[in-house]
Tab-separated table of C-alpha atoms in Angstrom:
chain	number	residue	atom	x	y	z
A	375	MET	CA	38.183	49.585	-26.162
A	376	THR	CA	37.489	46.043	-24.961
A	377	ASP	CA	37.048	45.441	-21.240
A	378	ALA	CA	35.096	42.157	-21.258
A	379	PRO	CA	36.288	39.160	-19.266
A	380	LEU	CA	38.565	36.753	-21.102
A	381	ALA	CA	35.811	34.129	-21.370
A	382	ALA	CA	32.269	33.457	-20.222
A	383	ASP	CA	33.444	30.324	-18.402
A	384	PRO	CA	34.453	31.305	-14.826
A	385	ARG	CA	36.835	28.321	-14.774
A	386	SER	CA	38.827	29.457	-17.808
A	387	HIS	CA	41.505	31.732	-16.310
A	388	GLY	CA	40.894	31.713	-12.567
A	389	LEU	CA	43.498	33.338	-10.351
A	390	TRP	CA	45.478	34.806	-13.213
A	391	GLU	CA	42.623	36.948	-14.522
A	392	ARG	CA	41.789	37.987	-10.971
A	393	THR	CA	45.333	39.174	-10.138
A	394	ALA	CA	46.888	40.316	-13.436
A	395	PRO	CA	47.315	44.010	-14.245
A	396	PRO	CA	44.681	45.230	-16.719
A	397	PRO	CA	45.327	44.641	-20.426
A	398	PRO	CA	46.383	47.510	-22.674
A	399	PRO	CA	43.512	49.195	-24.521
A	400	THR	CA	42.633	47.465	-27.801
A	401	THR	CA	39.735	47.510	-30.248
A	402	PRO	CA	38.311	45.062	-32.797
A	403	LEU	CA	39.425	45.492	-36.393
A	404	SER	CA	37.015	47.781	-38.234
A	405	GLY	CA	37.270	48.577	-41.926
A	406	GLY	CA	40.393	48.040	-43.992
A	407	THR	CA	44.053	48.364	-43.025
A	408	GLN	CA	47.486	47.224	-44.171
A	409	ALA	CA	50.681	45.833	-42.683
A	410	GLU	CA	53.992	44.417	-43.777
A	411	VAL	CA	53.449	41.487	-41.409
A	412	ALA	CA	50.150	40.229	-40.019
A	413	ILE	CA	50.291	38.101	-36.899
A	414	VAL	CA	47.353	35.865	-35.990
A	415	GLY	CA	47.245	35.051	-32.278
A	416	GLY	CA	47.805	37.102	-29.131
A	417	GLY	CA	49.758	34.639	-26.997
A	418	TYR	CA	53.470	34.491	-26.222
A	419	THR	CA	54.605	33.566	-29.745
A	420	GLY	CA	52.598	36.212	-31.544
A	421	LEU	CA	53.370	38.964	-29.053
A	422	SER	CA	57.080	38.148	-28.970
A	423	ALA	CA	57.269	38.053	-32.765
A	424	GLY	CA	55.404	41.341	-33.037
A	425	LEU	CA	57.595	43.044	-30.455
A	426	HIS	CA	60.842	41.962	-32.141
A	427	LEU	CA	59.606	42.891	-35.617
A	428	ALA	CA	58.357	46.306	-34.531
A	429	GLU	CA	61.625	47.060	-32.761
A	430	ALA	CA	63.292	46.473	-36.144
A	431	GLY	CA	60.966	48.983	-37.810
A	432	VAL	CA	58.463	46.602	-39.401
A	433	ARG	CA	54.810	47.633	-39.653
A	434	VAL	CA	52.932	44.890	-37.748
A	435	VAL	CA	49.225	44.338	-37.115
A	436	LEU	CA	48.243	41.525	-34.735
A	437	LEU	CA	44.782	39.971	-34.794
A	438	GLU	CA	43.501	38.095	-31.743
A	439	GLY	CA	40.209	36.257	-31.921
A	440	MET	CA	39.339	36.836	-28.257
A	441	GLU	CA	41.539	38.776	-25.828
A	442	ILE	CA	45.276	38.905	-25.135
A	443	GLY	CA	46.314	35.704	-23.382
A	444	PHE	CA	42.978	33.970	-23.974
A	445	GLY	CA	44.554	30.590	-24.823
A	446	GLY	CA	47.318	28.769	-23.025
A	447	ALA	CA	49.100	32.029	-22.187
A	448	GLY	CA	46.404	32.921	-19.662
A	449	ARG	CA	45.762	29.489	-18.151
A	450	ASN	CA	49.080	27.706	-17.537
A	451	VAL	CA	50.913	27.066	-14.267
A	452	GLY	CA	53.485	29.805	-14.791
A	453	LEU	CA	56.733	27.784	-14.836
A	454	ILE	CA	59.536	29.295	-16.944
A	455	ASN	CA	61.166	26.001	-17.875
A	456	ALA	CA	64.285	25.405	-19.944
A	457	GLY	CA	64.332	22.886	-22.763
A	458	LEU	CA	61.555	20.537	-23.808
A	459	TRP	CA	59.515	17.955	-21.950
A	460	LEU	CA	61.683	15.231	-23.471
A	461	MET	CA	64.985	13.938	-22.149
A	462	PRO	CA	67.693	16.092	-23.794
A	463	ASP	CA	69.410	13.123	-25.464
A	464	ASP	CA	66.118	12.105	-27.105
A	465	VAL	CA	65.711	15.376	-29.004
A	466	PRO	CA	68.516	14.862	-31.587
A	467	GLY	CA	67.147	11.389	-32.238
A	468	ILE	CA	63.800	12.916	-33.240
A	469	LEU	CA	64.920	16.079	-35.031
A	470	GLY	CA	68.373	14.987	-36.192
A	471	GLU	CA	71.653	15.989	-34.625
A	472	ILE	CA	71.821	19.508	-36.088
A	473	HIS	CA	68.270	20.650	-35.375
A	474	GLY	CA	68.110	18.742	-32.094
A	475	GLU	CA	71.126	20.451	-30.578
A	476	ARG	CA	70.035	23.828	-31.971
A	477	VAL	CA	66.684	23.519	-30.238
A	478	LEU	CA	68.309	22.464	-26.970
A	479	ARG	CA	70.667	25.464	-27.081
A	480	LEU	CA	67.856	27.835	-27.997
A	481	LEU	CA	65.424	26.644	-25.349
A	482	GLY	CA	68.105	26.034	-22.736
A	483	GLY	CA	68.649	29.788	-22.809
A	484	GLY	CA	64.937	30.566	-22.994
A	485	PRO	CA	64.332	31.441	-19.339
A	486	ARG	CA	67.227	33.896	-19.404
A	487	GLU	CA	65.719	35.682	-22.418
A	488	VAL	CA	62.249	35.769	-20.843
A	489	MET	CA	63.719	37.325	-17.708
A	490	ALA	CA	65.708	39.832	-19.782
A	491	LEU	CA	62.558	40.879	-21.687
A	492	ILE	CA	60.725	41.357	-18.413
A	493	ALA	CA	63.521	43.540	-17.058
A	494	ARG	CA	63.974	45.555	-20.258
A	495	HIS	CA	60.286	46.398	-20.581
A	496	GLY	CA	59.452	46.687	-16.888
A	497	ILE	CA	56.783	43.961	-17.052
A	498	GLU	CA	55.005	43.419	-13.727
A	499	CYS	CA	54.376	39.676	-13.628
A	500	GLU	CA	55.476	38.359	-10.203
A	501	LEU	CA	58.774	37.041	-11.595
A	502	THR	CA	60.897	34.700	-9.478
A	503	THR	CA	64.348	33.559	-10.593
A	504	SER	CA	65.206	30.907	-8.008
A	505	GLY	CA	64.742	27.900	-10.301
A	506	THR	CA	62.353	24.968	-10.499
A	507	LEU	CA	62.280	21.544	-8.844
A	508	HIS	CA	61.419	18.366	-10.741
A	509	LEU	CA	60.400	16.064	-7.900
A	510	ALA	CA	61.255	12.370	-7.991
A	511	VAL	CA	58.573	9.886	-6.943
A	512	GLY	CA	60.167	6.577	-5.916
A	513	LYS	CA	63.190	4.804	-7.357
A	514	ALA	CA	62.097	5.184	-10.981
A	515	GLY	CA	61.585	8.924	-10.488
A	516	LYS	CA	65.037	9.273	-8.929
A	517	GLU	CA	66.620	7.472	-11.862
A	518	GLU	CA	64.767	9.748	-14.269
A	519	ILE	CA	65.989	12.990	-12.723
A	520	GLU	CA	69.525	11.627	-12.421
A	521	ALA	CA	69.504	10.878	-16.153
A	522	ARG	CA	68.210	14.396	-16.870
A	523	GLU	CA	70.944	15.834	-14.666
A	524	ALA	CA	73.691	13.971	-16.533
A	525	GLN	CA	72.334	14.871	-19.972
A	526	TRP	CA	71.932	18.570	-19.191
A	527	GLN	CA	75.254	18.815	-17.367
A	528	ARG	CA	77.017	17.461	-20.468
A	529	ARG	CA	75.584	20.492	-22.229
A	530	GLY	CA	76.822	22.871	-19.524
A	531	ALA	CA	73.480	23.529	-17.830
A	532	PRO	CA	73.391	24.543	-14.131
A	533	VAL	CA	71.270	21.649	-12.884
A	534	ARG	CA	71.839	19.317	-9.938
A	535	VAL	CA	70.026	16.564	-8.074
A	536	LEU	CA	69.023	17.225	-4.483
A	537	SER	CA	68.845	14.420	-1.947
A	538	ALA	CA	65.597	13.394	-0.305
A	539	GLY	CA	66.547	15.403	2.785
A	540	GLU	CA	67.454	18.481	0.757
A	541	THR	CA	64.214	18.169	-1.196
A	542	ALA	CA	62.214	18.070	2.033
A	543	ALA	CA	63.952	21.242	3.211
A	544	TRP	CA	63.482	23.038	-0.120
A	545	THR	CA	59.779	22.134	-0.437
A	546	GLY	CA	58.557	21.570	3.111
A	547	ALA	CA	57.061	18.302	1.842
A	548	ARG	CA	58.272	14.792	2.648
A	549	GLY	CA	58.083	11.614	0.666
A	550	TYR	CA	60.049	12.605	-2.431
A	551	ALA	CA	63.162	10.615	-3.324
A	552	GLY	CA	64.943	13.730	-4.554
A	553	ALA	CA	64.569	16.634	-6.944
A	554	LEU	CA	66.317	18.109	-9.962
A	555	LEU	CA	67.045	21.788	-9.318
A	556	ASP	CA	67.259	23.798	-12.540
A	557	GLU	CA	68.830	27.145	-11.723
A	558	ARG	CA	68.018	28.560	-15.169
A	559	ALA	CA	64.286	28.494	-14.509
A	560	GLY	CA	61.710	30.396	-12.465
A	561	THR	CA	58.041	31.310	-12.217
A	562	LEU	CA	55.776	34.180	-13.211
A	563	GLN	CA	52.141	35.215	-13.427
A	564	PRO	CA	51.454	33.975	-16.959
A	565	LEU	CA	48.593	36.275	-17.951
A	566	ALA	CA	50.407	39.289	-16.519
A	567	TYR	CA	53.431	38.376	-18.646
A	568	ALA	CA	51.290	38.135	-21.793
A	569	ARG	CA	49.652	41.489	-21.085
A	570	GLY	CA	53.060	43.009	-20.388
A	571	LEU	CA	54.393	41.724	-23.705
A	572	ALA	CA	51.352	43.272	-25.392
A	573	ARG	CA	52.038	46.641	-23.777
A	574	ALA	CA	55.673	46.469	-24.886
A	575	ALA	CA	54.659	45.492	-28.412
A	576	ILE	CA	52.178	48.366	-28.674
A	577	ALA	CA	54.804	50.788	-27.375
A	578	ALA	CA	57.161	49.527	-30.094
A	579	GLY	CA	54.549	50.224	-32.777
A	580	VAL	CA	52.448	47.035	-33.100
A	581	THR	CA	48.733	47.545	-33.691
A	582	ILE	CA	46.715	44.920	-31.797
A	583	HIS	CA	43.094	44.197	-32.596
A	584	THR	CA	41.285	41.887	-30.162
A	585	ARG	CA	37.845	40.291	-30.648
A	586	SER	CA	38.905	39.942	-34.289
A	587	PRO	CA	38.836	36.259	-35.268
A	588	VAL	CA	40.226	35.561	-38.731
A	589	GLN	CA	37.499	33.919	-40.792
A	590	ALA	CA	39.237	33.767	-44.160
A	591	CYS	CA	42.662	34.242	-45.715
A	592	ASP	CA	42.902	34.867	-49.463
A	593	ALA	CA	45.801	35.522	-51.816
A	594	SER	CA	45.805	39.046	-53.229
A	595	GLY	CA	48.501	40.368	-55.543
A	596	LYS	CA	51.865	39.928	-53.846
A	597	GLY	CA	50.346	39.252	-50.448
A	598	TRP	CA	47.294	38.174	-48.502
A	599	VAL	CA	44.016	39.526	-47.204
A	600	LEU	CA	42.756	38.423	-43.795
A	601	ARG	CA	39.042	38.867	-43.184
A	602	THR	CA	37.433	39.274	-39.758
A	603	PRO	CA	33.798	40.032	-38.860
A	604	GLY	CA	34.575	43.738	-38.797
A	605	GLY	CA	37.202	44.345	-41.432
A	606	GLU	CA	40.058	43.308	-43.677
A	607	LEU	CA	43.827	43.334	-43.226
A	608	ALA	CA	46.133	43.238	-46.232
A	609	ALA	CA	49.651	41.999	-45.494
A	610	GLU	CA	52.727	40.896	-47.367
A	611	ARG	CA	53.536	38.107	-44.904
A	612	ILE	CA	51.717	36.266	-42.113
A	613	ILE	CA	52.816	34.616	-38.884
A	614	VAL	CA	50.351	32.018	-37.585
A	615	ALA	CA	50.605	31.930	-33.771
A	616	THR	CA	47.301	30.341	-32.790
A	617	ASP	CA	48.626	26.992	-31.474
A	618	ALA	CA	46.311	24.687	-29.452
A	619	TYR	CA	43.315	27.050	-29.585
A	620	SER	CA	43.394	27.430	-33.388
A	621	THR	CA	40.195	27.989	-35.347
A	622	GLY	CA	39.337	29.369	-38.771
A	623	PRO	CA	41.780	29.072	-41.688
A	624	TRP	CA	44.413	27.377	-39.510
A	625	ALA	CA	42.210	24.965	-37.596
A	626	SER	CA	44.603	22.306	-38.923
A	627	VAL	CA	47.061	23.399	-36.218
A	628	ARG	CA	44.525	22.301	-33.610
A	629	ALA	CA	43.874	19.075	-35.503
A	630	GLU	CA	47.582	18.209	-35.421
A	631	GLN	CA	47.626	18.222	-31.626
A	632	LEU	CA	46.048	16.177	-28.873
A	633	HIS	CA	44.496	18.279	-26.130
A	634	LEU	CA	45.657	17.227	-22.676
A	635	PRO	CA	43.440	18.959	-20.086
A	636	TYR	CA	45.119	20.486	-17.060
A	637	PHE	CA	43.549	22.154	-14.012
A	638	ASN	CA	44.723	24.320	-11.146
A	639	PHE	CA	43.340	25.250	-7.736
A	640	ALA	CA	44.621	28.279	-5.841
A	641	THR	CA	44.407	28.131	-2.069
A	642	GLU	CA	43.816	30.934	0.352
A	643	PRO	CA	47.142	32.531	1.373
A	644	VAL	CA	49.361	30.154	3.329
A	645	PRO	CA	49.318	31.233	7.002
A	646	GLU	CA	52.259	33.468	7.876
A	647	ALA	CA	53.542	31.027	10.499
A	648	LEU	CA	54.055	28.355	7.790
A	649	ARG	CA	55.625	30.469	5.062
A	650	ALA	CA	59.201	29.889	6.206
A	651	THR	CA	58.852	26.125	5.687
A	652	ILE	CA	56.619	25.732	2.609
A	653	LEU	CA	58.615	26.421	-0.557
A	654	PRO	CA	60.817	28.995	1.223
A	655	GLY	CA	62.784	29.598	-1.987
A	656	ARG	CA	59.555	29.914	-4.034
A	657	GLN	CA	60.613	27.375	-6.660
A	658	GLY	CA	57.957	25.989	-8.968
A	659	CYS	CA	57.528	22.207	-8.682
A	660	TRP	CA	56.185	19.249	-10.621
A	661	ASP	CA	56.674	15.527	-10.073
A	662	THR	CA	57.577	12.487	-12.151
A	663	LYS	CA	54.211	10.714	-11.943
A	664	GLU	CA	52.498	9.823	-15.200
A	665	VAL	CA	49.472	11.815	-14.013
A	666	MET	CA	51.661	14.499	-12.588
A	667	THR	CA	51.085	17.040	-9.835
A	668	SER	CA	52.447	20.585	-9.924
A	669	PHE	CA	52.533	23.268	-7.253
A	670	ARG	CA	53.999	26.711	-6.650
A	671	LEU	CA	53.316	29.900	-4.703
A	672	ASP	CA	52.047	33.147	-6.135
A	673	ALA	CA	53.144	36.581	-4.914
A	674	ARG	CA	50.429	36.642	-2.242
A	675	HIS	CA	51.420	33.244	-0.812
A	676	ARG	CA	48.597	31.268	-2.395
A	677	LEU	CA	49.578	27.704	-3.270
A	678	VAL	CA	48.679	26.947	-6.888
A	679	PHE	CA	48.071	23.203	-7.024
A	680	GLY	CA	47.305	21.332	-10.238
A	681	SER	CA	47.230	18.130	-12.264
A	682	VAL	CA	45.883	16.525	-15.426
A	683	GLY	CA	42.124	16.830	-15.872
A	684	ALA	CA	39.270	19.153	-16.803
A	685	LEU	CA	36.940	20.929	-14.397
A	686	ARG	CA	33.695	20.093	-16.140
A	687	GLY	CA	31.004	17.476	-15.750
A	688	THR	CA	31.892	14.789	-13.237
A	689	GLY	CA	35.512	15.918	-13.320
A	690	THR	CA	34.869	19.056	-11.283
A	691	ALA	CA	33.954	17.293	-8.059
A	692	ILE	CA	36.422	14.426	-8.556
A	693	HIS	CA	39.432	16.666	-9.139
A	694	ARG	CA	38.455	19.111	-6.396
A	695	SER	CA	38.170	16.274	-3.870
A	696	TRP	CA	41.493	14.824	-5.015
A	697	ALA	CA	43.194	18.212	-4.729
A	698	ARG	CA	42.072	18.569	-1.120
A	699	ARG	CA	43.318	15.061	-0.271
A	700	ALA	CA	46.603	15.399	-2.124
A	701	LEU	CA	47.342	18.815	-0.637
A	702	ALA	CA	46.669	17.529	2.887
A	703	LYS	CA	48.940	14.540	2.267
A	704	LEU	CA	51.710	16.727	0.897
A	705	TYR	CA	51.316	19.451	3.532
A	706	PRO	CA	49.332	18.196	6.555
A	707	ALA	CA	49.523	21.646	8.150
A	708	LEU	CA	47.462	23.008	5.238
A	709	ALA	CA	44.583	20.549	5.644
A	710	GLY	CA	41.386	22.559	5.635
A	711	LEU	CA	42.892	25.545	3.827
A	712	GLY	CA	40.238	26.698	1.376
A	713	PHE	CA	40.471	27.186	-2.371
A	714	GLU	CA	39.947	30.715	-3.725
A	715	CYS	CA	40.021	29.935	-7.452
A	716	GLU	CA	39.834	27.005	-9.845
A	717	TRP	CA	40.444	26.871	-13.582
A	718	HIS	CA	41.582	24.604	-16.392
A	719	GLY	CA	42.910	24.727	-19.937
A	720	GLN	CA	44.344	22.548	-22.685
A	721	ILE	CA	47.938	21.547	-23.374
A	722	GLY	CA	48.609	20.954	-27.074
A	723	MET	CA	50.597	17.719	-27.488
A	724	THR	CA	52.309	16.719	-30.725
A	725	SER	CA	52.899	13.072	-31.578
A	726	ASP	CA	56.619	13.178	-30.728
A	727	ALA	CA	56.510	15.956	-28.081
A	728	VAL	CA	58.504	18.451	-30.166
A	729	PRO	CA	57.229	21.735	-31.656
A	730	ARG	CA	56.325	22.089	-35.324
A	731	LEU	CA	57.517	24.648	-37.867
A	732	HIS	CA	55.090	24.937	-40.788
A	733	ARG	CA	54.987	26.919	-44.013
A	734	PHE	CA	51.273	27.039	-44.710
A	735	ALA	CA	51.747	28.813	-48.039
A	736	ASP	CA	54.121	31.272	-49.636
A	737	SER	CA	54.943	33.930	-47.004
A	738	ILE	CA	52.823	32.252	-44.279
A	739	ILE	CA	54.783	30.597	-41.466
A	740	GLY	CA	54.176	29.490	-37.885
A	741	VAL	CA	55.471	27.476	-34.938
A	742	SER	CA	53.153	25.470	-32.679
A	743	GLY	CA	52.990	22.474	-30.365
A	744	TYR	CA	54.782	23.402	-27.147
A	745	ASN	CA	53.706	20.311	-25.195
A	746	GLY	CA	53.233	22.087	-21.880
A	747	ARG	CA	56.283	24.353	-22.205
A	748	GLY	CA	54.690	27.512	-23.583
A	749	ILE	CA	56.266	30.442	-21.745
A	750	SER	CA	59.902	30.106	-22.699
A	751	PRO	CA	59.538	28.304	-26.073
A	752	GLY	CA	56.704	30.605	-27.143
A	753	THR	CA	58.824	33.664	-26.412
A	754	MET	CA	61.887	32.204	-28.103
A	755	PHE	CA	60.143	30.969	-31.235
A	756	GLY	CA	58.438	34.345	-31.571
A	757	ARG	CA	61.893	35.883	-31.770
A	758	VAL	CA	63.027	33.159	-34.189
A	759	LEU	CA	60.117	33.892	-36.541
A	760	ALA	CA	60.851	37.605	-36.381
A	761	ASP	CA	64.548	37.072	-37.126
A	762	HIS	CA	63.631	34.813	-40.034
A	763	LEU	CA	61.304	37.359	-41.601
A	764	LEU	CA	63.929	40.072	-41.082
A	765	GLY	CA	66.474	38.018	-43.016
A	766	ARG	CA	68.695	37.502	-39.986
A	767	LEU	CA	68.015	33.760	-39.800
A	768	PRO	CA	68.045	31.947	-43.166
A	769	ASP	CA	66.308	28.630	-43.736
A	770	VAL	CA	69.524	26.685	-43.300
A	771	ASP	CA	69.955	28.032	-39.743
A	772	LEU	CA	66.414	27.531	-38.445
A	773	PRO	CA	66.214	25.552	-35.186
A	774	LEU	CA	63.399	23.305	-36.451
A	775	PRO	CA	62.927	21.532	-39.763
A	776	VAL	CA	59.956	22.618	-41.852
A	777	THR	CA	57.422	19.792	-41.722
A	778	PRO	CA	54.074	19.131	-43.448
A	779	MET	CA	50.843	19.356	-41.515
A	780	GLN	CA	49.575	16.009	-40.220
A	781	SER	CA	46.314	15.428	-38.360
A	782	ALA	CA	46.563	13.447	-35.112
A	783	PRO	CA	44.921	10.018	-35.602
A	784	TRP	CA	42.082	9.016	-33.276
A	785	ARG	CA	42.245	12.484	-31.736
A	786	ALA	CA	38.766	12.602	-30.184
A	787	ALA	CA	39.081	9.127	-28.661
A	788	LYS	CA	42.516	9.814	-27.212
A	789	GLU	CA	41.412	13.147	-25.745
A	790	ALA	CA	38.443	11.474	-24.078
A	791	TRP	CA	40.824	8.861	-22.675
A	792	TYR	CA	43.019	11.603	-21.173
A	793	GLU	CA	40.083	13.382	-19.589
A	794	TYR	CA	38.264	10.384	-18.156
A	795	GLY	CA	41.465	8.501	-17.354
A	796	ALA	CA	42.548	11.433	-15.186
A	797	GLN	CA	39.205	11.277	-13.397
A	798	ALA	CA	39.675	7.562	-12.714
A	799	ALA	CA	43.206	8.119	-11.437
A	800	HIS	CA	42.174	10.955	-9.127
A	801	LEU	CA	39.085	9.162	-7.864
A	802	ALA	CA	41.276	6.573	-6.143
A	803	ALA	CA	44.515	8.473	-5.513
A	804	ASP	CA	45.859	9.962	-2.262
A	805	ARG	CA	43.171	8.632	0.033
A	806	LEU	CA	44.337	8.996	3.617
């Protein structure tokens, strides 16, 4: 059984590793084994796919190179958002009318399905269901959220714009021009959710092997053989669910995406006297700035405060100093409140900000590229992949078109620009 920390880097998973329930017992793959479906990757997509397949009676073995939730599933902010990052009306223009509206319907209902899975399997993950607030900064921000409101309302979504006064009351912060309240959404403890999905998948019959990175994938008869340092797995079909942290045979998934670094700081618990005025409804928030800020409360009243950037090298001190200044500006009463944890990860960004559906070879399929919206889309596309392999969802009804793999041009240079550009922005921002 593995009981090692998720990573050697203490800034990899921060508060979430500290407060999540323990993972279910797993072991590395040793020797040879077989499955109808092999899943590579122990994040939301892989775990959701495995759970849905096993519930339908399919023999599933999941291989995770590190530990459950090691990638984005254990590092993100914990917002259960509906839809994509894009404006809703932009999606059909990118994917075509049929696929675009399918994706919007699928992901518009994503938070509801995440919440239903949590309830059905009794997953302890600090779930809140009171929505999220997209906070408008200035006139341009207000126009943006008003456009989002109109586009989602035309599709029947329960979203509405709050005035500046309402936004101040809902957040306890002043200075925002308004906010878009999305009643479909909520928050959770992201690593706890991943570990809960793993427990549910194991209970349904999935075998999960952690510390089992796939080093090779070879055709064999009517199927495939996956090789890890400790063993081999023969499978008829494979789901690739490695996304932004991909290595090995599917490192091309990583190469297709730009890594946008994102960090979070978790404060000490907000003093009890202030809890009635700071996010009293416990909505998760993010703003309309290009270098955005996000914040939310966890179950123990810590404020989780984040933005674009990596906590390494010169970035650690720059972003920490900015976070203290920005938090004091947003909530003057919290000036001086200490930070308990700090961590960062990588958001995988595709060139057009929509996910990718790839067929890597005969009987090998995967979805990747969630562009900062991993919880709900990862869960939903895991179910989609399961339904497809079960024959319930034919090619013609898939929510995404199958596209060829394409490497992101100038990837290293653009990623350096993101990281050091965020440092430059935070070095000067929010000085009192």
